[in-house]
Short mmCIF file of C-alpha atoms and ligand atoms in Angstrom, two decimals:
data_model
loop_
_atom_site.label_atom_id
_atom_site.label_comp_id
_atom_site.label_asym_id
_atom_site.label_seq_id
_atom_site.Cartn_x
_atom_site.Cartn_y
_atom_site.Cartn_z
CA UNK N 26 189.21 -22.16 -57.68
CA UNK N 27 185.91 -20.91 -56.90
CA UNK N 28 183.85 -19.41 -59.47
CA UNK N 29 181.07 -16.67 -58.59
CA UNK N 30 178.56 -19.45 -59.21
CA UNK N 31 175.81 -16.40 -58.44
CA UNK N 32 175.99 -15.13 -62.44
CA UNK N 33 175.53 -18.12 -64.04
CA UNK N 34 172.45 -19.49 -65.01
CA UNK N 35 170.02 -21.97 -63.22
CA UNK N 36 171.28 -25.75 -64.11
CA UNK N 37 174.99 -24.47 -63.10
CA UNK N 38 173.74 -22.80 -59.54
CA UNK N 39 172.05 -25.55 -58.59
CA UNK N 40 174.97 -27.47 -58.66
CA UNK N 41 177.78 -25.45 -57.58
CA UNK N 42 176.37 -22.94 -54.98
CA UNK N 43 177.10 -23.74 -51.81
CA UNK N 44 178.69 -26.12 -52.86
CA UNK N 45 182.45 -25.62 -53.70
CA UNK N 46 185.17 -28.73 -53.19
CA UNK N 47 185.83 -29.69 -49.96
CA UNK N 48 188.90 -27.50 -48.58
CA UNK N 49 190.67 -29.88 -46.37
CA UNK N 50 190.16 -33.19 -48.82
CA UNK N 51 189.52 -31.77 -52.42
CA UNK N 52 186.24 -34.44 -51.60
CA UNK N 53 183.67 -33.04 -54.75
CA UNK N 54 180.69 -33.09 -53.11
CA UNK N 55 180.11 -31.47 -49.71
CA UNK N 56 180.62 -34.14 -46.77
CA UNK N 57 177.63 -34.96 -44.45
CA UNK N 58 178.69 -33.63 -41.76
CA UNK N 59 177.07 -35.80 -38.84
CA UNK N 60 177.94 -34.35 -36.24
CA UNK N 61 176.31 -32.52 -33.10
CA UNK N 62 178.70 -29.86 -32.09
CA UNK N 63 181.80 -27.90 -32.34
CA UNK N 64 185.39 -28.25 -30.60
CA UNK N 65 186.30 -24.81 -29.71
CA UNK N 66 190.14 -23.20 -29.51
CA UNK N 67 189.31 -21.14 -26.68
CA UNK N 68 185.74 -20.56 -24.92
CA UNK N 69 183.77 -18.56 -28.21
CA UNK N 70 186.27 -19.40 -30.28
CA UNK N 71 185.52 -21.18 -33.23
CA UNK N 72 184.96 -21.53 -37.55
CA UNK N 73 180.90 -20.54 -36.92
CA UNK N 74 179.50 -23.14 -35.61
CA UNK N 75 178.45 -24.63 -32.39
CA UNK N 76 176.00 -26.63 -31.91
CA UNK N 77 173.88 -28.95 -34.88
CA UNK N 78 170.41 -27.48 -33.57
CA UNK N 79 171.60 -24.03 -34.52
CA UNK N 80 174.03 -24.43 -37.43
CA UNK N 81 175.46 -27.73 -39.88
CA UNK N 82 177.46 -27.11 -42.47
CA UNK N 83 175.67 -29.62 -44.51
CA UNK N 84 172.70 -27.13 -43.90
CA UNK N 85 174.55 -24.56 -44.65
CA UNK N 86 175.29 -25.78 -47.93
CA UNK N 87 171.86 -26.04 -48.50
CA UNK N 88 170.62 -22.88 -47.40
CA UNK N 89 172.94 -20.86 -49.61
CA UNK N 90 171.85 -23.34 -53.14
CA UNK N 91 168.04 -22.39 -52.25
CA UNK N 92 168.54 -18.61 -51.92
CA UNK N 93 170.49 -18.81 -55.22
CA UNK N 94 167.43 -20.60 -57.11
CA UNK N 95 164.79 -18.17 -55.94
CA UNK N 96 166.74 -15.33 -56.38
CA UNK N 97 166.49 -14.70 -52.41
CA UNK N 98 169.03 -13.23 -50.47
CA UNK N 99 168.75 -15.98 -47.69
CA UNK N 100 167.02 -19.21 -47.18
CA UNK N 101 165.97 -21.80 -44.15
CA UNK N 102 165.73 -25.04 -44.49
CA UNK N 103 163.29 -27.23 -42.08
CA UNK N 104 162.54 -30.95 -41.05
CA UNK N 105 159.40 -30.99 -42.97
CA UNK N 106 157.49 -28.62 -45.24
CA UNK N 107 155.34 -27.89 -42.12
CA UNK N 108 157.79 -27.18 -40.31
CA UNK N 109 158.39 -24.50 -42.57
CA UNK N 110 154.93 -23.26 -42.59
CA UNK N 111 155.54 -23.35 -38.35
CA UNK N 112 158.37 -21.06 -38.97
CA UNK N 113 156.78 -18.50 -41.37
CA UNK N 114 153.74 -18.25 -38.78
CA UNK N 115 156.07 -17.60 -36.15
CA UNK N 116 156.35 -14.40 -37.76
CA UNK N 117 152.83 -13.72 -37.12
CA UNK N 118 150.96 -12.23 -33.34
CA UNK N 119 147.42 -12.99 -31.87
CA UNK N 120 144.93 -11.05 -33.43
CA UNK N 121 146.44 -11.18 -37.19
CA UNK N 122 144.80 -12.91 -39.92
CA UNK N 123 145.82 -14.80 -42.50
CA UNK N 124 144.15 -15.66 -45.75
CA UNK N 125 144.78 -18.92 -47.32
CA UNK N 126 143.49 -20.49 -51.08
CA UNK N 127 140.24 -22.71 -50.78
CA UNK N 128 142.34 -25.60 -52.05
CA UNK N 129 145.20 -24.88 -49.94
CA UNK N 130 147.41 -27.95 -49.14
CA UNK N 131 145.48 -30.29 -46.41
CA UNK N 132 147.96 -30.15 -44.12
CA UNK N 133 148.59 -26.27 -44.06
CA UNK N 134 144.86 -25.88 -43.79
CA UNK N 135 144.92 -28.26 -40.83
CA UNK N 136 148.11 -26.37 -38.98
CA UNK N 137 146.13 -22.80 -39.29
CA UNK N 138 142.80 -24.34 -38.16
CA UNK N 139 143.89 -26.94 -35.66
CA UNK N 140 147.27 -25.74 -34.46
CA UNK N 141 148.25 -21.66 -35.27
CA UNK N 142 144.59 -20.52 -34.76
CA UNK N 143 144.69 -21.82 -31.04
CA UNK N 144 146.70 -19.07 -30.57
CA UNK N 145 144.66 -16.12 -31.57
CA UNK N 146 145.83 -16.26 -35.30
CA UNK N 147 142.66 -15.92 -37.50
CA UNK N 148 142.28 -17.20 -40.73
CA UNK N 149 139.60 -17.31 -44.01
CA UNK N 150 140.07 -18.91 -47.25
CA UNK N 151 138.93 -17.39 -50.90
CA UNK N 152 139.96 -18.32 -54.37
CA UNK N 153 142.94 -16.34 -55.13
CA UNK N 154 142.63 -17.16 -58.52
CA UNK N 155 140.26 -14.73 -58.78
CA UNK N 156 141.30 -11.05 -57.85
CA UNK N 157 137.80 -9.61 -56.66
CA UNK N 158 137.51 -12.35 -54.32
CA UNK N 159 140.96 -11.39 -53.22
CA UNK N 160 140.12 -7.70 -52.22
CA UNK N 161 137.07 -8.78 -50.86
CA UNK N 162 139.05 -11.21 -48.35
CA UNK N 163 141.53 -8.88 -47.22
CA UNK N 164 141.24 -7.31 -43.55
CA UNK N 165 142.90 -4.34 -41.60
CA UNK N 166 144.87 -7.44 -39.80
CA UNK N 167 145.69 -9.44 -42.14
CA UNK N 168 149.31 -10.45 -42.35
CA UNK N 169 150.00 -13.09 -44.56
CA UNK N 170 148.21 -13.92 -48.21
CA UNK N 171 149.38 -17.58 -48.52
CA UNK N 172 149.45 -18.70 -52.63
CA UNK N 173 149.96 -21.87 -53.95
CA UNK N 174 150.49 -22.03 -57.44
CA UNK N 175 149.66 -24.09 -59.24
CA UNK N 176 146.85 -25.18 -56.57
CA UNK N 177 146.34 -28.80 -54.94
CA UNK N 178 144.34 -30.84 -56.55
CA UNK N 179 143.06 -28.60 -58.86
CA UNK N 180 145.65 -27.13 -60.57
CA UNK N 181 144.53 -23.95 -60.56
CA UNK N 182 146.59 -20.46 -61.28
CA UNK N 183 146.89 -17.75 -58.94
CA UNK N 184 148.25 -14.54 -60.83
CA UNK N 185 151.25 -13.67 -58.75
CA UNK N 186 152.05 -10.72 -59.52
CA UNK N 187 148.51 -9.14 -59.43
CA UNK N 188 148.06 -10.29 -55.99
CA UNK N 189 151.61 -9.05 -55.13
CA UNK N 190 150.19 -5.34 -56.65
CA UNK N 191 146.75 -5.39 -54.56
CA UNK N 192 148.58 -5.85 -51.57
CA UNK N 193 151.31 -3.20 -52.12
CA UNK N 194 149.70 -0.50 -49.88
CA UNK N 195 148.78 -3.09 -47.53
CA UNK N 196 150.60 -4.43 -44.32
CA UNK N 197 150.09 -8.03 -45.22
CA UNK N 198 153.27 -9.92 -46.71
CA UNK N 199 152.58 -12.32 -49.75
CA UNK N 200 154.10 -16.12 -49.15
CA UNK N 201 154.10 -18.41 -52.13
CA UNK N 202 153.83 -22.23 -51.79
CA UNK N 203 156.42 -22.87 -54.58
CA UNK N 204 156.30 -26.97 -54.04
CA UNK N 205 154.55 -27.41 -57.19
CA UNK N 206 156.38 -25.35 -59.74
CA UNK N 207 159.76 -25.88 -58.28
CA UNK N 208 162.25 -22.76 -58.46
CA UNK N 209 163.51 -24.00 -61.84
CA UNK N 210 159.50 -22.99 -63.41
CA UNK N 211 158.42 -20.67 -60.81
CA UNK N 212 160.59 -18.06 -59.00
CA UNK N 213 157.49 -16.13 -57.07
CA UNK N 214 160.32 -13.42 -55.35
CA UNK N 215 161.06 -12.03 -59.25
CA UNK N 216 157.28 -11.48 -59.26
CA UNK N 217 156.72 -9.60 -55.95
CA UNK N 218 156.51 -12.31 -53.30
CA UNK N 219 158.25 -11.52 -49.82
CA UNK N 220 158.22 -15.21 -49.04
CA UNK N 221 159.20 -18.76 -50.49
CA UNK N 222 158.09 -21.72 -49.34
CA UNK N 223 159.06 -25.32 -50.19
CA UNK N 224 157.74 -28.77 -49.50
CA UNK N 225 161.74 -30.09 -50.15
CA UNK N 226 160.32 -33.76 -49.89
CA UNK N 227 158.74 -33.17 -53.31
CA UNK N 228 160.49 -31.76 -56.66
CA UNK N 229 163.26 -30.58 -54.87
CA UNK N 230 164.27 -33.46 -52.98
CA UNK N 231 162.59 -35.53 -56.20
CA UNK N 232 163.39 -38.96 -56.02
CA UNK N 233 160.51 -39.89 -52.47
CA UNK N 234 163.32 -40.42 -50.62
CA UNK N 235 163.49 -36.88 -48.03
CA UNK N 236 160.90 -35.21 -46.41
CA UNK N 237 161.80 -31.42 -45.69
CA UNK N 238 161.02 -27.13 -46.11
CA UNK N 239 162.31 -24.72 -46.57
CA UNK N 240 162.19 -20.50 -46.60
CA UNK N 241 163.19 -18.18 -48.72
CA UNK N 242 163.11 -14.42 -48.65
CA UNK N 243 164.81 -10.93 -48.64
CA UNK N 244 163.93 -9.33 -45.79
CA UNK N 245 166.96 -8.57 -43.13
CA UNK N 246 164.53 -8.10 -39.83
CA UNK N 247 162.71 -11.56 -41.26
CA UNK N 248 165.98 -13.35 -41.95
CA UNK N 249 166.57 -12.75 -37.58
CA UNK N 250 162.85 -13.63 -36.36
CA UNK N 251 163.19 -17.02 -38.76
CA UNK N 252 166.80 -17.92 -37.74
CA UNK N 253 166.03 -16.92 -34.50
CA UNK N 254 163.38 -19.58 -34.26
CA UNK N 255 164.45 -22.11 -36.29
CA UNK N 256 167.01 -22.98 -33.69
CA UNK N 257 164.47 -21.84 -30.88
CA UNK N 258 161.75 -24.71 -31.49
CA UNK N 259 164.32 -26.65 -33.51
CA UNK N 260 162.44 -28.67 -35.99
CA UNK N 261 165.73 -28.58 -38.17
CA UNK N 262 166.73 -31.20 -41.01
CA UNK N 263 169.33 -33.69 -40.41
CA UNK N 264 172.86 -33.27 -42.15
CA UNK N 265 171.68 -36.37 -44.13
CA UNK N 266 168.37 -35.08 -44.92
CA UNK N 267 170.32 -31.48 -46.57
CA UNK N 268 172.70 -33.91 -48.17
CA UNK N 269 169.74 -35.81 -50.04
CA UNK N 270 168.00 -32.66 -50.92
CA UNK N 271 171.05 -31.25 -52.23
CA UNK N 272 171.76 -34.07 -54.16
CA UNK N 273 168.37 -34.01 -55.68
CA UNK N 274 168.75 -30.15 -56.41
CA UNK N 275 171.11 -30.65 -58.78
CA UNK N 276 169.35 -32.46 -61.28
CA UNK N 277 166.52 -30.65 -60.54
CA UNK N 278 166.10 -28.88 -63.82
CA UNK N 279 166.53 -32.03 -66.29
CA UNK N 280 163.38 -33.58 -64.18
CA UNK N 281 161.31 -30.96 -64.17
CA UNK N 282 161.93 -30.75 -68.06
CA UNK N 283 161.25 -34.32 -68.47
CA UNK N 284 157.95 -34.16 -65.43
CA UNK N 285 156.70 -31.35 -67.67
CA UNK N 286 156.85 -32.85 -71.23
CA UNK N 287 155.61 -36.12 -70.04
CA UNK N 288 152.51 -34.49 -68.15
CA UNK N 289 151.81 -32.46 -71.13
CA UNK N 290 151.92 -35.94 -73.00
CA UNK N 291 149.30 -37.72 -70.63
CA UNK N 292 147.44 -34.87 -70.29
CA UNK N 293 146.34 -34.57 -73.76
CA UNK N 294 146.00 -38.25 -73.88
CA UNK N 295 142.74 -37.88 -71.00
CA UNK N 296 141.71 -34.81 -72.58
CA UNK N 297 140.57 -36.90 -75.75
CA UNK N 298 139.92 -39.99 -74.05
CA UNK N 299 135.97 -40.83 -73.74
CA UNK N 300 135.97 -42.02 -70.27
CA UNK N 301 137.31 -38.90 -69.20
CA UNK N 302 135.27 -36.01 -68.17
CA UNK N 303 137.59 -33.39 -67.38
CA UNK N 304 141.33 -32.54 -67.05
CA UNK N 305 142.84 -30.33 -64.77
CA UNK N 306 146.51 -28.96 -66.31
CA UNK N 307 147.48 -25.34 -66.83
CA UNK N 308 149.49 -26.27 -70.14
CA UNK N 309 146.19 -26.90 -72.26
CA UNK N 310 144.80 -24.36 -73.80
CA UNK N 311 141.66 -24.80 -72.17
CA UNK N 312 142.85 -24.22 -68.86
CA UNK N 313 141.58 -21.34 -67.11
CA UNK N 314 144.44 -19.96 -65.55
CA UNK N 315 147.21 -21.25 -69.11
CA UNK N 316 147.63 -17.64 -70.11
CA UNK N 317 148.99 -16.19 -66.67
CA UNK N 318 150.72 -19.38 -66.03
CA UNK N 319 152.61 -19.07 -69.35
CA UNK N 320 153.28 -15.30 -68.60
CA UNK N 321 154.73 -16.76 -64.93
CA UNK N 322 155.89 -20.62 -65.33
CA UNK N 323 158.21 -21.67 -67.52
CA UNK N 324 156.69 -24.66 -68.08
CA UNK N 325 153.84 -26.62 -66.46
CA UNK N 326 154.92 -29.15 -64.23
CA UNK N 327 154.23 -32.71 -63.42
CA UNK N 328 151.37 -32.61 -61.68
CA UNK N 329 147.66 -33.74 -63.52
CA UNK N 330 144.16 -34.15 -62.40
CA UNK N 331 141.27 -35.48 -64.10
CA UNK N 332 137.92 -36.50 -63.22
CA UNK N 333 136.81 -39.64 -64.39
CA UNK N 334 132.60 -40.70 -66.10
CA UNK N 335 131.16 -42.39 -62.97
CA UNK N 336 131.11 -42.45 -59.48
CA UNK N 337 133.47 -42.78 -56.58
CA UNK N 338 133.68 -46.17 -56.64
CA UNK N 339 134.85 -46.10 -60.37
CA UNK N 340 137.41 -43.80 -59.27
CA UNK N 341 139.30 -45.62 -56.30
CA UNK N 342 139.02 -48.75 -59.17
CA UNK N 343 140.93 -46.66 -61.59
CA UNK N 344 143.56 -45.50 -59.02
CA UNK N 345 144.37 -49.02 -58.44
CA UNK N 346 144.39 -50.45 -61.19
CA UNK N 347 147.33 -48.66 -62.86
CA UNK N 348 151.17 -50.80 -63.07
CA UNK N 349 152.85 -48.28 -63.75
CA UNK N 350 151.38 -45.55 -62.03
CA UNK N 351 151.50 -46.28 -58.22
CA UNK N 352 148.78 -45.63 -55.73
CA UNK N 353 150.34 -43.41 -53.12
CA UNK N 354 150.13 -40.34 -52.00
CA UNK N 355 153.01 -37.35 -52.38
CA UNK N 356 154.46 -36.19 -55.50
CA UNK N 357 157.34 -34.66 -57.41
CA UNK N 358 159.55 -37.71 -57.53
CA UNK N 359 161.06 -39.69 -60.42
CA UNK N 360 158.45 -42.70 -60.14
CA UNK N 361 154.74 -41.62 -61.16
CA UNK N 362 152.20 -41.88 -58.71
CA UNK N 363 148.49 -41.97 -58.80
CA UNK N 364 145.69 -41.27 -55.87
CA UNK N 365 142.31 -40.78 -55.14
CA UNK N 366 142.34 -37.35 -53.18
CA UNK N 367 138.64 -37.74 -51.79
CA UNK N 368 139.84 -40.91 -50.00
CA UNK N 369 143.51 -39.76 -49.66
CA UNK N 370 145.56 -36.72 -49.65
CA UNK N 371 142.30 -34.67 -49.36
CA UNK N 372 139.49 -37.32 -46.71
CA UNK N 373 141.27 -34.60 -44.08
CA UNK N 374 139.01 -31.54 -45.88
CA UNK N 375 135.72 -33.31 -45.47
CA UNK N 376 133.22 -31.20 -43.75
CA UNK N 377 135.02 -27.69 -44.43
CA UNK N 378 133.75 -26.63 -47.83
CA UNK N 379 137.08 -27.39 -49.41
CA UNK N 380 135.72 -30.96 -50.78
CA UNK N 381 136.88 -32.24 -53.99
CA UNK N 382 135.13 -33.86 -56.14
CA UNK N 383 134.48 -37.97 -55.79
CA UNK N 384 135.64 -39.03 -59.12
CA UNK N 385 138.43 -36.77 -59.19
CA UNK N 386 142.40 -38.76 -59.73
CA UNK N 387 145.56 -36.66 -59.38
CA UNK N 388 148.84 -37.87 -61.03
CA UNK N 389 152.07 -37.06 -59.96
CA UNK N 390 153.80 -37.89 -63.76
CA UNK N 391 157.16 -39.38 -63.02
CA UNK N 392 160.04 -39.26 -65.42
CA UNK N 393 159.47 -43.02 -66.75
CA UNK N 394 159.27 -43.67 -70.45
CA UNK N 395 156.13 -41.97 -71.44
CA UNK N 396 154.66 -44.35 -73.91
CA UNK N 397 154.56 -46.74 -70.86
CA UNK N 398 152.59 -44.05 -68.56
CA UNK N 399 150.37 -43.74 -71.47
CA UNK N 400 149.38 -47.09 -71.70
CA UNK N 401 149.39 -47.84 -68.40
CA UNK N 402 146.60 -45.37 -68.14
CA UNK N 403 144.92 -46.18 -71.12
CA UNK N 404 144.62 -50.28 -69.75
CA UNK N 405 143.42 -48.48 -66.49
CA UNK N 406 140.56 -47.05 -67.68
CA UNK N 407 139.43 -49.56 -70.38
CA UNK N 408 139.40 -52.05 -67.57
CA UNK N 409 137.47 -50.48 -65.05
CA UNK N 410 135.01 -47.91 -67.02
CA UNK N 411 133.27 -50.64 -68.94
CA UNK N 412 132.64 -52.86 -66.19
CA UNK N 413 131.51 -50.21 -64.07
CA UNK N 414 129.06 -49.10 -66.74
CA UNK N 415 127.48 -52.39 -66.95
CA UNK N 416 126.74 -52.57 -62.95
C1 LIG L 510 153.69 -31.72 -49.20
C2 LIG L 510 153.31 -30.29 -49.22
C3 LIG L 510 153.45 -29.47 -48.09
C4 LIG L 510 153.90 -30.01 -46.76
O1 LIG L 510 155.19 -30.48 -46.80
P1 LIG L 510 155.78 -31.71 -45.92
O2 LIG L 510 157.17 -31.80 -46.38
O3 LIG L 510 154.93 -32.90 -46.22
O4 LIG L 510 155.63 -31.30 -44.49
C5 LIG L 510 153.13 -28.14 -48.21
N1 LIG L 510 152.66 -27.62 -49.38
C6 LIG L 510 152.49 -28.37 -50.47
C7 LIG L 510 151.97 -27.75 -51.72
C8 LIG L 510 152.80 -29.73 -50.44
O5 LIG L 510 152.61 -30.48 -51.53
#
């Protein structure tokens, strides 16, 4: 029997769209269907699919569970979350512009600078967290607003919905870099975005095992440009990739439950602690941007930054000296992970006017037993700081 999995609520979508019993084994979870192409009755002839490259069912499957969490009417999934970004860009033609956040993910700001803007796609970045510098930024051409929300490394808030109204009388299309809220806190379509995008390998995927994107939107004539491409330049996820993804989805909303209470926990544990200078997480009070992202998050996700008293050096100490904690970079999977973006996820932004700061540390707070993250911090910094303050 199959339910209409589309009215119920979150936790039961993410497990059951897309995702009905196998019809010709009763198997529960959707097979992985490795396989390249398609027998077909008669030349054209066939159950919708062809060729691997254009259409898997395990995709499928996968496709259908992500436009049901962002409230979308159809989604795209991708090899990487670049990929992704690839596709969306497609959408775009020489001479348009697109504005991006100052702390925009590394690797988007390298694919506009190094890769799109070879071919006549211009691009400027403001910070969209604040409006004026917003409608300042925007030109005649430009096409896309790109948000991330909360931002990389800094955490900050960009107020969707405002940014979705100062745009209304204007050609370009908002896209919102969901990979740090996850659909299950964020859904950026309900708030006026035309465009989704996912880093899969993170929350989604959650468990550092995947790397993959994905698209979501509502617009028919974009639904046929993106679909189109996809299979034209092909960077499409394996069926095992889909099948890893999906089975993170489903217990997506339990971790991000768990990734939020946990870095609400450690971030109020830096907050007071004296060797720590500032913290960077939109569910203090202090935070700049905590009212919108109450009004627009349902929570505040697992992500934490925090600059520490002292210099770079001090920093890269603290970032390996954690147990618990370990020093990679990435995010958004069960196991908590620490790194020194200056030297890491960020060394790529040197030179652009996009640095971060030296002693800044970002956490990706796992779902461990939070007494042990803690403490595993807390031995971190009481073993480096005073040492360091005696050189
Ligand atoms: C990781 C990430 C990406 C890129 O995704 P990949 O899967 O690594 O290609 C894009 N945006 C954000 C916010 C990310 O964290």
């Amino acid at each position: 029997m199959t339910s209409n999995w589309q009215e119920s609520a979150f936790e039961t979508r993410a497990i059951h769209v897309g995702q009905d019993p196998d019809p010709t084994t009763g198997a529960v979870i959707p097979p992985i269907y490795q396989t390249s192409t398609y027998v077909q009755e008669a030349v054209g002839v066939h159950k919708g699919y062809e060729y691997s490259r254009t259409d898997n069912p395990t995709r499928t499957a996968l496709h259908e569970v992500m436009a049901a969490l962002e409230g979308g009417a159809w989604a795209l999934a991708y090899a990487s979350g670049l990929a992704a970004t690839q596709n969306l860009a497609y959408l775009l033609n020489p001479g348009d512009h697109v504005l991006l956040s100052d702390d925009t993910y590394g690797g988007t700001y390298r694919l506009f600078a190094k890769v799109i803007g070879r071919y006549g796609i211009d691009f400027s970045l403001a910070d969209l967290s604040d409006l004026d510098a917003v409608r300042a930024a925007l030109r005649p051409n430009t096409r896309f607003v790109w948000v991330e929300t909360p931002t990389n490394p800094y955490l900050k808030i960009v107020d969707i919905r405002a940014i979705a109204g100062i745009i209304v009388d204007h050609p370009a299309r908002l896209v919102v870099d969901n990979t740090f809220a996850s659909p299950y806190l964020q859904q950026p379509l309900s708030l006026g975005a035309d465009y989704v995008l996912h880093s899969t390998t993170k929350y989604l995927g959650g468990h550092s095992d995947v790397v993959g994107g994905v698209v979501v939107g509502n617009d028919p004539d974009a639904y046929e440009t993106l679909k189109f491409h996809q299979n034209a330049a092909g960077a499409v996820p394996g069926p095992f990739d889909c099948w890893l993804t999906l089975r993170g989805i489903k217990t997506l909303a339990v971790r991000m439950d768990r990734h939020s209470a946990n870095a609400r926990a450690v971030a109020e544990f830096l907050h007071r602690h004296e060797f720590v200078d500032r913290v960077f997480y939109p569910g203090l009070p202090d935070h700049l941007g905590h009212d919108i992202a109450q009004r627009q998050m349902r929570d505040f996700s697992g992500m934490v930054s925090f600059t520490v008293r002292g210099d770079f050096e001090v920093a890269a100490e603290v970032a390996k000296s954690t147990k618990v904690f370990q020093l990679a970079e990435s995010l958004g999977g069960v196991e908590s992970l620490i790194e020194h973006p200056g030297q890491m996820t960020h060394a790529s932004v040197a030179g652009t006017g996009a640095e971060v700061e030296d002693t800044l540390i970002r956490l990706s707070v796992g779902i461990e037993n939070v007494t042990d993250l803690v403490d595993d911090l807390e031995q971190a910094l009481a073993a480096v700081i005073p040492a360091a303050a005696l050189r």
